[in-house]
Amino acid sequence: MEKWIAFEKGKINYTVQGDGPAVVLLHGFLEDLTIWQSFAEKLAAKFKVIAIDLPGFGKTSTFDKIHSMPYMANTVYSVLADEGVDKCIMVGHSMGGYVTLSFAMNYPDKLSGLVLFHSQAAADTEEGKINRERTIEIVKGDHYSFIHSFIPSLFAEENVEKYAEEIEALRKISEKNSIEGIVAALAGMRDRPDYLEMLAAIDIPVFFIIGKKDSRIDINIILDQLTIPQNCEALILDGIGHMGFIEAKDITYLAIEHFVERNA
Ligand code: MLT
């Protein structure tokens, strides 16, 4: 069921399916909650599944010039408060993982586990921040061209042709997002702190899903983080880029289902 709540001067859009322990699904940059459709439908057989359009994406409003990760995490908190969710497992794809980490920092008692799906806990490097600035200028100039070339780069090169239809569908989703929403997310990612200390301090299970061919996040950055949490699991996928929920749909779904079953 599609729902929304009022938040500041706009609204937050989300879906709720199923009953049971709560699982929250957060999409990545340029995506919206529809990326989780097949995962959400299956998980809803056993769990209450909440997928949220993060600020500036999907049907959720753009609220500000910068959507910081804590700001995005607060919108998630507001949805969970409205839904009466006391504890959940949170699954975040890439930028959604940064939001999950920010949520864990501010509301650790609300989580019984977290999944960093092609995501990681370090801040942007200085070079990364400069690249964000460049990307912001490119998006302001011609966001359609940016989206057109960015989406295929999320897949392992050998998967681009195989998933041509999915790439087209993702481009259509992304094209609905406003320039302001895209820029606000880029600025929020640029400014995010590192969450490494927090990752060491929390005692809930952390599950990393990693693509060896991820062009957005170097696998070595994530591998260095695997020994940080007190309780950590990882799925390392050969020949997979940044889009495991498409490129390795079955294995990543089952891995998440099992993680949720064990920890919810
Ligand atoms: C994402 O897929 O959410 C972003 O590419 C992550 C990032 O740029 O750091």
PDB file of C-alpha atoms and ligand atoms in Angstrom:
ATOM      1  CA  MET A   1       0.000   0.000   0.000  1.00  0.00           C
ATOM      2  CA  GLU A   2       1.301   3.431  -0.937  1.00  0.00           C
ATOM      3  CA  LYS A   3       1.178   5.991   1.874  1.00  0.00           C
ATOM      4  CA  TRP A   4       2.609   9.394   2.739  1.00  0.00           C
ATOM      5  CA  ILE A   5       3.162  11.610   5.740  1.00  0.00           C
ATOM      6  CA  ALA A   6       3.504  15.367   5.921  1.00  0.00           C
ATOM      7  CA  PHE A   7       7.058  16.465   6.766  1.00  0.00           C
ATOM      8  CA  GLU A   8       8.082  20.106   7.133  1.00  0.00           C
ATOM      9  CA  LYS A   9       6.724  21.885   4.027  1.00  0.00           C
ATOM     10  CA  GLY A  10       6.308  18.721   1.954  1.00  0.00           C
ATOM     11  CA  LYS A  11       5.630  15.002   2.128  1.00  0.00           C
ATOM     12  CA  ILE A  12       7.433  11.692   2.428  1.00  0.00           C
ATOM     13  CA  ASN A  13       6.160   8.887   0.236  1.00  0.00           C
ATOM     14  CA  TYR A  14       6.512   5.238   1.181  1.00  0.00           C
ATOM     15  CA  THR A  15       4.954   1.793   0.821  1.00  0.00           C
ATOM     16  CA  VAL A  16       3.990  -0.743   3.481  1.00  0.00           C
ATOM     17  CA  GLN A  17       3.385  -4.424   2.828  1.00  0.00           C
ATOM     18  CA  GLY A  18       2.946  -7.471   5.078  1.00  0.00           C
ATOM     19  CA  ASP A  19       2.964  -8.044   8.831  1.00  0.00           C
ATOM     20  CA  GLY A  20       5.577  -9.081  11.359  1.00  0.00           C
ATOM     21  CA  PRO A  21       8.988  -7.747  12.359  1.00  0.00           C
ATOM     22  CA  ALA A  22       9.821  -4.621  10.349  1.00  0.00           C
ATOM     23  CA  VAL A  23      12.258  -4.411   7.448  1.00  0.00           C
ATOM     24  CA  VAL A  24      13.028  -0.967   6.025  1.00  0.00           C
ATOM     25  CA  LEU A  25      14.364  -0.643   2.475  1.00  0.00           C
ATOM     26  CA  LEU A  26      16.234   2.504   1.394  1.00  0.00           C
ATOM     27  CA  HIS A  27      17.145   3.115  -2.240  1.00  0.00           C
ATOM     28  CA  GLY A  28      20.341   4.689  -3.575  1.00  0.00           C
ATOM     29  CA  PHE A  29      21.192   7.848  -5.523  1.00  0.00           C
ATOM     30  CA  LEU A  30      18.946   8.529  -8.576  1.00  0.00           C
ATOM     31  CA  GLU A  31      16.664   5.653  -7.577  1.00  0.00           C
ATOM     32  CA  ASP A  32      13.316   5.456  -5.818  1.00  0.00           C
ATOM     33  CA  LEU A  33      11.444   2.895  -3.736  1.00  0.00           C
ATOM     34  CA  THR A  34      10.267   0.965  -6.808  1.00  0.00           C
ATOM     35  CA  ILE A  35      13.722  -0.643  -7.127  1.00  0.00           C
ATOM     36  CA  TRP A  36      12.732  -2.863  -4.169  1.00  0.00           C
ATOM     37  CA  GLN A  37       9.443  -4.062  -5.668  1.00  0.00           C
ATOM     38  CA  SER A  38      10.289  -7.738  -6.051  1.00  0.00           C
ATOM     39  CA  PHE A  39      12.285  -7.919  -2.778  1.00  0.00           C
ATOM     40  CA  ALA A  40       9.470  -6.150  -0.904  1.00  0.00           C
ATOM     41  CA  GLU A  41       6.753  -8.442  -2.285  1.00  0.00           C
ATOM     42  CA  LYS A  42       8.628 -11.585  -1.254  1.00  0.00           C
ATOM     43  CA  LEU A  43       9.749 -10.311   2.162  1.00  0.00           C
ATOM     44  CA  ALA A  44       6.157  -9.225   2.868  1.00  0.00           C
ATOM     45  CA  ALA A  45       5.147 -12.895   3.235  1.00  0.00           C
ATOM     46  CA  LYS A  46       6.842 -12.858   6.658  1.00  0.00           C
ATOM     47  CA  PHE A  47       7.672  -9.264   7.543  1.00  0.00           C
ATOM     48  CA  LYS A  48       6.268  -5.752   7.602  1.00  0.00           C
ATOM     49  CA  VAL A  49       8.196  -4.179   4.748  1.00  0.00           C
ATOM     50  CA  ILE A  50       8.505  -0.407   4.498  1.00  0.00           C
ATOM     51  CA  ALA A  51      10.192   1.109   1.426  1.00  0.00           C
ATOM     52  CA  ILE A  52      10.735   4.860   1.515  1.00  0.00           C
ATOM     53  CA  ASP A  53      11.355   7.482  -1.175  1.00  0.00           C
ATOM     54  CA  LEU A  54      14.242   9.492   0.289  1.00  0.00           C
ATOM     55  CA  PRO A  55      14.102  13.342   0.050  1.00  0.00           C
ATOM     56  CA  GLY A  56      14.333  14.589  -3.531  1.00  0.00           C
ATOM     57  CA  PHE A  57      13.598  11.179  -5.064  1.00  0.00           C
ATOM     58  CA  GLY A  58      10.462   9.388  -6.225  1.00  0.00           C
ATOM     59  CA  LYS A  59       7.339  11.047  -4.853  1.00  0.00           C
ATOM     60  CA  THR A  60       9.000  12.542  -1.765  1.00  0.00           C
ATOM     61  CA  SER A  61       9.492  16.322  -1.782  1.00  0.00           C
ATOM     62  CA  THR A  62      12.743  18.186  -2.208  1.00  0.00           C
ATOM     63  CA  PHE A  63      13.000  20.108   1.043  1.00  0.00           C
ATOM     64  CA  ASP A  64      16.270  21.981   0.879  1.00  0.00           C
ATOM     65  CA  LYS A  65      19.429  22.793  -1.118  1.00  0.00           C
ATOM     66  CA  ILE A  66      21.380  20.131   0.777  1.00  0.00           C
ATOM     67  CA  HIS A  67      19.825  16.902   2.003  1.00  0.00           C
ATOM     68  CA  SER A  68      22.382  15.758   4.573  1.00  0.00           C
ATOM     69  CA  MET A  69      22.450  12.101   5.566  1.00  0.00           C
ATOM     70  CA  PRO A  70      21.120  12.931   9.083  1.00  0.00           C
ATOM     71  CA  TYR A  71      18.304  14.932   7.482  1.00  0.00           C
ATOM     72  CA  MET A  72      17.396  11.965   5.291  1.00  0.00           C
ATOM     73  CA  ALA A  73      17.647   9.670   8.339  1.00  0.00           C
ATOM     74  CA  ASN A  74      15.206  11.948  10.178  1.00  0.00           C
ATOM     75  CA  THR A  75      12.646  11.543   7.408  1.00  0.00           C
ATOM     76  CA  VAL A  76      13.032   7.766   7.805  1.00  0.00           C
ATOM     77  CA  TYR A  77      12.599   8.120  11.576  1.00  0.00           C
ATOM     78  CA  SER A  78       9.395  10.112  11.035  1.00  0.00           C
ATOM     79  CA  VAL A  79       7.908   7.395   8.843  1.00  0.00           C
ATOM     80  CA  LEU A  80       8.825   4.703  11.385  1.00  0.00           C
ATOM     81  CA  ALA A  81       7.327   6.753  14.235  1.00  0.00           C
ATOM     82  CA  ASP A  82       4.113   7.179  12.267  1.00  0.00           C
ATOM     83  CA  GLU A  83       3.997   3.459  11.495  1.00  0.00           C
ATOM     84  CA  GLY A  84       4.589   2.572  15.174  1.00  0.00           C
ATOM     85  CA  VAL A  85       7.799   0.684  14.346  1.00  0.00           C
ATOM     86  CA  ASP A  86       9.920   0.270  17.436  1.00  0.00           C
ATOM     87  CA  LYS A  87      12.731  -1.826  15.950  1.00  0.00           C
ATOM     88  CA  CYS A  88      13.665  -2.804  12.428  1.00  0.00           C
ATOM     89  CA  ILE A  89      16.294  -4.231  10.156  1.00  0.00           C
ATOM     90  CA  MET A  90      17.386  -1.527   7.727  1.00  0.00           C
ATOM     91  CA  VAL A  91      18.687  -2.308   4.256  1.00  0.00           C
ATOM     92  CA  GLY A  92      20.327   0.542   2.348  1.00  0.00           C
ATOM     93  CA  HIS A  93      21.567   0.501  -1.214  1.00  0.00           C
ATOM     94  CA  SER A  94      24.646   2.736  -1.584  1.00  0.00           C
ATOM     95  CA  MET A  95      23.427   6.238  -0.612  1.00  0.00           C
ATOM     96  CA  GLY A  96      20.626   4.445   1.252  1.00  0.00           C
ATOM     97  CA  GLY A  97      23.425   2.706   3.189  1.00  0.00           C
ATOM     98  CA  TYR A  98      24.902   6.089   4.168  1.00  0.00           C
ATOM     99  CA  VAL A  99      21.447   7.061   5.420  1.00  0.00           C
ATOM    100  CA  THR A 100      21.235   3.746   7.305  1.00  0.00           C
ATOM    101  CA  LEU A 101      24.570   4.493   9.009  1.00  0.00           C
ATOM    102  CA  SER A 102      23.412   7.975   9.949  1.00  0.00           C
ATOM    103  CA  PHE A 103      20.194   6.449  11.324  1.00  0.00           C
ATOM    104  CA  ALA A 104      22.277   3.946  13.331  1.00  0.00           C
ATOM    105  CA  MET A 105      24.322   6.821  14.749  1.00  0.00           C
ATOM    106  CA  ASN A 106      21.269   8.776  15.903  1.00  0.00           C
ATOM    107  CA  TYR A 107      18.775   6.008  16.710  1.00  0.00           C
ATOM    108  CA  PRO A 108      20.785   2.860  17.556  1.00  0.00           C
ATOM    109  CA  ASP A 109      17.988   1.448  19.732  1.00  0.00           C
ATOM    110  CA  LYS A 110      15.682   1.304  16.740  1.00  0.00           C
ATOM    111  CA  LEU A 111      17.807  -1.200  14.838  1.00  0.00           C
ATOM    112  CA  SER A 112      18.242  -4.955  15.214  1.00  0.00           C
ATOM    113  CA  GLY A 113      20.548  -5.212  12.198  1.00  0.00           C
ATOM    114  CA  LEU A 114      21.701  -3.344   9.153  1.00  0.00           C
ATOM    115  CA  VAL A 115      22.549  -4.264   5.595  1.00  0.00           C
ATOM    116  CA  LEU A 116      25.038  -2.146   3.636  1.00  0.00           C
ATOM    117  CA  PHE A 117      24.170  -3.129   0.087  1.00  0.00           C
ATOM    118  CA  HIS A 118      27.081  -1.811  -2.035  1.00  0.00           C
ATOM    119  CA  SER A 119      27.757   0.808   0.612  1.00  0.00           C
ATOM    120  CA  GLN A 120      30.443   1.667   3.147  1.00  0.00           C
ATOM    121  CA  ALA A 121      31.181   3.749   6.220  1.00  0.00           C
ATOM    122  CA  ALA A 122      34.012   6.124   5.230  1.00  0.00           C
ATOM    123  CA  ALA A 123      33.463   9.769   4.262  1.00  0.00           C
ATOM    124  CA  ASP A 124      34.278  11.103   0.775  1.00  0.00           C
ATOM    125  CA  THR A 125      37.995  11.662   0.250  1.00  0.00           C
ATOM    126  CA  GLU A 126      39.154  15.170  -0.754  1.00  0.00           C
ATOM    127  CA  GLU A 127      39.256  13.971  -4.366  1.00  0.00           C
ATOM    128  CA  GLY A 128      35.779  12.487  -3.934  1.00  0.00           C
ATOM    129  CA  LYS A 129      34.460  15.818  -2.681  1.00  0.00           C
ATOM    130  CA  ILE A 130      35.924  17.610  -5.728  1.00  0.00           C
ATOM    131  CA  ASN A 131      34.248  15.037  -7.967  1.00  0.00           C
ATOM    132  CA  ARG A 132      30.919  15.676  -6.218  1.00  0.00           C
ATOM    133  CA  GLU A 133      31.330  19.412  -7.019  1.00  0.00           C
ATOM    134  CA  ARG A 134      32.019  18.587 -10.649  1.00  0.00           C
ATOM    135  CA  THR A 135      29.024  16.275 -10.784  1.00  0.00           C
ATOM    136  CA  ILE A 136      26.796  18.983  -9.270  1.00  0.00           C
ATOM    137  CA  GLU A 137      27.827  21.374 -12.088  1.00  0.00           C
ATOM    138  CA  ILE A 138      27.224  18.687 -14.732  1.00  0.00           C
ATOM    139  CA  VAL A 139      23.772  17.911 -13.299  1.00  0.00           C
ATOM    140  CA  LYS A 140      22.861  21.624 -13.233  1.00  0.00           C
ATOM    141  CA  GLY A 141      23.928  21.876 -16.897  1.00  0.00           C
ATOM    142  CA  ASP A 142      22.176  18.803 -18.336  1.00  0.00           C
ATOM    143  CA  HIS A 143      20.847  16.236 -15.909  1.00  0.00           C
ATOM    144  CA  TYR A 144      19.340  14.052 -18.650  1.00  0.00           C
ATOM    145  CA  SER A 145      22.750  13.431 -20.239  1.00  0.00           C
ATOM    146  CA  PHE A 146      24.218  12.777 -16.812  1.00  0.00           C
ATOM    147  CA  ILE A 147      21.527  10.203 -16.002  1.00  0.00           C
ATOM    148  CA  HIS A 148      21.878   8.594 -19.425  1.00  0.00           C
ATOM    149  CA  SER A 149      25.577   7.848 -18.965  1.00  0.00           C
ATOM    150  CA  PHE A 150      25.566   7.320 -15.175  1.00  0.00           C
ATOM    151  CA  ILE A 151      23.058   4.451 -14.983  1.00  0.00           C
ATOM    152  CA  PRO A 152      24.923   1.905 -17.192  1.00  0.00           C
ATOM    153  CA  SER A 153      28.147   2.682 -15.282  1.00  0.00           C
ATOM    154  CA  LEU A 154      26.530   1.201 -12.174  1.00  0.00           C
ATOM    155  CA  PHE A 155      26.595  -2.273 -13.750  1.00  0.00           C
ATOM    156  CA  ALA A 156      29.584  -4.529 -14.310  1.00  0.00           C
ATOM    157  CA  GLU A 157      30.681  -3.944 -17.897  1.00  0.00           C
ATOM    158  CA  GLU A 158      29.819  -7.492 -18.939  1.00  0.00           C
ATOM    159  CA  ASN A 159      26.274  -7.038 -17.592  1.00  0.00           C
ATOM    160  CA  VAL A 160      25.362  -3.817 -19.397  1.00  0.00           C
ATOM    161  CA  GLU A 161      23.979  -5.490 -22.527  1.00  0.00           C
ATOM    162  CA  LYS A 162      22.249  -8.263 -20.595  1.00  0.00           C
ATOM    163  CA  TYR A 163      20.352  -5.729 -18.468  1.00  0.00           C
ATOM    164  CA  ALA A 164      19.580  -3.219 -21.247  1.00  0.00           C
ATOM    165  CA  GLU A 165      15.856  -3.234 -20.376  1.00  0.00           C
ATOM    166  CA  GLU A 166      16.467  -2.717 -16.672  1.00  0.00           C
ATOM    167  CA  ILE A 167      18.905   0.107 -17.472  1.00  0.00           C
ATOM    168  CA  GLU A 168      16.251   1.810 -19.598  1.00  0.00           C
ATOM    169  CA  ALA A 169      13.686   1.414 -16.802  1.00  0.00           C
ATOM    170  CA  LEU A 170      16.118   2.900 -14.257  1.00  0.00           C
ATOM    171  CA  ARG A 171      16.823   5.831 -16.573  1.00  0.00           C
ATOM    172  CA  LYS A 172      13.072   6.522 -16.756  1.00  0.00           C
ATOM    173  CA  ILE A 173      12.818   6.452 -12.948  1.00  0.00           C
ATOM    174  CA  SER A 174      15.810   8.803 -12.622  1.00  0.00           C
ATOM    175  CA  GLU A 175      14.555  11.242 -15.243  1.00  0.00           C
ATOM    176  CA  LYS A 176      11.528  11.960 -13.049  1.00  0.00           C
ATOM    177  CA  ASN A 177      13.792  13.351 -10.325  1.00  0.00           C
ATOM    178  CA  SER A 178      14.329  17.109 -10.262  1.00  0.00           C
ATOM    179  CA  ILE A 179      17.720  18.753 -10.694  1.00  0.00           C
ATOM    180  CA  GLU A 180      17.283  20.266  -7.200  1.00  0.00           C
ATOM    181  CA  GLY A 181      16.661  16.831  -5.645  1.00  0.00           C
ATOM    182  CA  ILE A 182      19.678  15.284  -7.355  1.00  0.00           C
ATOM    183  CA  VAL A 183      21.958  18.177  -6.388  1.00  0.00           C
ATOM    184  CA  ALA A 184      20.734  18.117  -2.757  1.00  0.00           C
ATOM    185  CA  ALA A 185      21.654  14.422  -2.493  1.00  0.00           C
ATOM    186  CA  LEU A 186      25.088  14.942  -4.062  1.00  0.00           C
ATOM    187  CA  ALA A 187      25.814  17.764  -1.601  1.00  0.00           C
ATOM    188  CA  GLY A 188      24.568  15.605   1.281  1.00  0.00           C
ATOM    189  CA  MET A 189      26.849  12.715   0.272  1.00  0.00           C
ATOM    190  CA  ARG A 190      29.795  15.123  -0.153  1.00  0.00           C
ATOM    191  CA  ASP A 191      29.332  16.452   3.378  1.00  0.00           C
ATOM    192  CA  ARG A 192      28.737  13.152   5.165  1.00  0.00           C
ATOM    193  CA  PRO A 193      31.072  12.293   8.049  1.00  0.00           C
ATOM    194  CA  ASP A 194      32.739   8.942   8.434  1.00  0.00           C
ATOM    195  CA  TYR A 195      30.868   6.342  10.430  1.00  0.00           C
ATOM    196  CA  LEU A 196      33.789   4.048  11.210  1.00  0.00           C
ATOM    197  CA  GLU A 197      33.836   4.667  14.976  1.00  0.00           C
ATOM    198  CA  MET A 198      30.111   4.179  15.167  1.00  0.00           C
ATOM    199  CA  LEU A 199      30.445   0.931  13.201  1.00  0.00           C
ATOM    200  CA  ALA A 200      32.937  -0.328  15.783  1.00  0.00           C
ATOM    201  CA  ALA A 201      30.733   0.692  18.691  1.00  0.00           C
ATOM    202  CA  ILE A 202      27.376  -0.774  17.703  1.00  0.00           C
ATOM    203  CA  ASP A 203      26.723  -4.380  18.699  1.00  0.00           C
ATOM    204  CA  ILE A 204      23.995  -5.209  16.185  1.00  0.00           C
ATOM    205  CA  PRO A 205      24.795  -7.443  13.203  1.00  0.00           C
ATOM    206  CA  VAL A 206      26.109  -5.676  10.105  1.00  0.00           C
ATOM    207  CA  PHE A 207      25.866  -7.337   6.705  1.00  0.00           C
ATOM    208  CA  PHE A 208      27.918  -6.035   3.755  1.00  0.00           C
ATOM    209  CA  ILE A 209      26.940  -7.027   0.218  1.00  0.00           C
ATOM    210  CA  ILE A 210      29.850  -6.340  -2.123  1.00  0.00           C
ATOM    211  CA  GLY A 211      30.272  -6.438  -5.902  1.00  0.00           C
ATOM    212  CA  LYS A 212      33.805  -7.158  -7.083  1.00  0.00           C
ATOM    213  CA  LYS A 213      33.146  -5.064 -10.217  1.00  0.00           C
ATOM    214  CA  ASP A 214      31.569  -2.107  -8.418  1.00  0.00           C
ATOM    215  CA  SER A 215      32.763   1.053 -10.193  1.00  0.00           C
ATOM    216  CA  ARG A 216      31.174   3.384  -7.602  1.00  0.00           C
ATOM    217  CA  ILE A 217      32.753   1.914  -4.481  1.00  0.00           C
ATOM    218  CA  ASP A 218      36.167   0.284  -4.624  1.00  0.00           C
ATOM    219  CA  ILE A 219      35.949  -3.204  -3.130  1.00  0.00           C
ATOM    220  CA  ASN A 220      39.164  -2.605  -1.156  1.00  0.00           C
ATOM    221  CA  ILE A 221      37.573   0.251   0.774  1.00  0.00           C
ATOM    222  CA  ILE A 222      34.830  -2.110   1.908  1.00  0.00           C
ATOM    223  CA  LEU A 223      37.118  -5.071   2.567  1.00  0.00           C
ATOM    224  CA  ASP A 224      39.061  -2.885   5.032  1.00  0.00           C
ATOM    225  CA  GLN A 225      35.841  -2.290   6.963  1.00  0.00           C
ATOM    226  CA  LEU A 226      34.762  -5.917   7.398  1.00  0.00           C
ATOM    227  CA  THR A 227      36.676  -6.417  10.634  1.00  0.00           C
ATOM    228  CA  ILE A 228      35.396  -3.209  12.235  1.00  0.00           C
ATOM    229  CA  PRO A 229      31.930  -4.238  13.479  1.00  0.00           C
ATOM    230  CA  GLN A 230      31.665  -6.584  16.461  1.00  0.00           C
ATOM    231  CA  ASN A 231      29.299  -8.770  14.478  1.00  0.00           C
ATOM    232  CA  CYS A 232      29.811  -8.705  10.727  1.00  0.00           C
ATOM    233  CA  GLU A 233      28.879 -10.841   7.733  1.00  0.00           C
ATOM    234  CA  ALA A 234      29.683 -10.300   4.073  1.00  0.00           C
ATOM    235  CA  LEU A 235      28.579 -11.564   0.691  1.00  0.00           C
ATOM    236  CA  ILE A 236      31.219 -10.927  -1.967  1.00  0.00           C
ATOM    237  CA  LEU A 237      29.922 -11.311  -5.502  1.00  0.00           C
ATOM    238  CA  ASP A 238      32.089 -12.133  -8.474  1.00  0.00           C
ATOM    239  CA  GLY A 239      31.330 -10.332 -11.771  1.00  0.00           C
ATOM    240  CA  ILE A 240      28.805  -8.022 -10.117  1.00  0.00           C
ATOM    241  CA  GLY A 241      28.859  -4.218 -10.116  1.00  0.00           C
ATOM    242  CA  HIS A 242      26.890  -1.770  -7.985  1.00  0.00           C
ATOM    243  CA  MET A 243      23.439  -3.199  -8.717  1.00  0.00           C
ATOM    244  CA  GLY A 244      23.350  -6.615  -7.039  1.00  0.00           C
ATOM    245  CA  PHE A 245      19.574  -6.476  -6.586  1.00  0.00           C
ATOM    246  CA  ILE A 246      19.397  -6.690 -10.411  1.00  0.00           C
ATOM    247  CA  GLU A 247      22.703  -8.313 -11.410  1.00  0.00           C
ATOM    248  CA  ALA A 248      22.494 -11.016  -8.730  1.00  0.00           C
ATOM    249  CA  LYS A 249      18.820 -10.805  -7.837  1.00  0.00           C
ATOM    250  CA  ASP A 250      18.231 -14.308  -6.424  1.00  0.00           C
ATOM    251  CA  ILE A 251      21.364 -14.663  -4.335  1.00  0.00           C
ATOM    252  CA  THR A 252      21.131 -11.165  -2.844  1.00  0.00           C
ATOM    253  CA  TYR A 253      17.418 -11.617  -2.097  1.00  0.00           C
ATOM    254  CA  LEU A 254      18.002 -14.933  -0.301  1.00  0.00           C
ATOM    255  CA  ALA A 255      20.960 -13.551   1.616  1.00  0.00           C
ATOM    256  CA  ILE A 256      18.852 -10.622   2.857  1.00  0.00           C
ATOM    257  CA  GLU A 257      15.898 -12.865   3.706  1.00  0.00           C
ATOM    258  CA  HIS A 258      18.138 -15.166   5.761  1.00  0.00           C
ATOM    259  CA  PHE A 259      19.820 -12.231   7.506  1.00  0.00           C
ATOM    260  CA  VAL A 260      16.436 -10.760   8.414  1.00  0.00           C
ATOM    261  CA  GLU A 261      15.078 -14.137   9.577  1.00  0.00           C
ATOM    262  CA  ARG A 262      18.039 -14.634  11.897  1.00  0.00           C
ATOM    263  CA  ASN A 263      18.147 -11.152  13.327  1.00  0.00           C
ATOM    264  CA  ALA A 264      14.665  -9.579  13.279  1.00  0.00           C
TER     265      ALA A 264
HETATM  266  C1  MLT B   1      24.681   5.555  -5.012  1.00  0.00           C
HETATM  267  O1  MLT B   1      24.589   4.653  -5.848  1.00  0.00           O
HETATM  268  O2  MLT B   1      23.811   5.717  -4.141  1.00  0.00           O
HETATM  269  C2  MLT B   1      25.830   6.528  -5.124  1.00  0.00           C
HETATM  270  O3  MLT B   1      26.479   6.318  -6.323  1.00  0.00           O
HETATM  271  C3  MLT B   1      26.777   6.422  -3.980  1.00  0.00           C
HETATM  272  C4  MLT B   1      27.889   7.412  -4.072  1.00  0.00           C
HETATM  273  O4  MLT B   1      28.000   8.137  -5.066  1.00  0.00           O
HETATM  274  O5  MLT B   1      28.705   7.487  -3.126  1.00  0.00           O
END
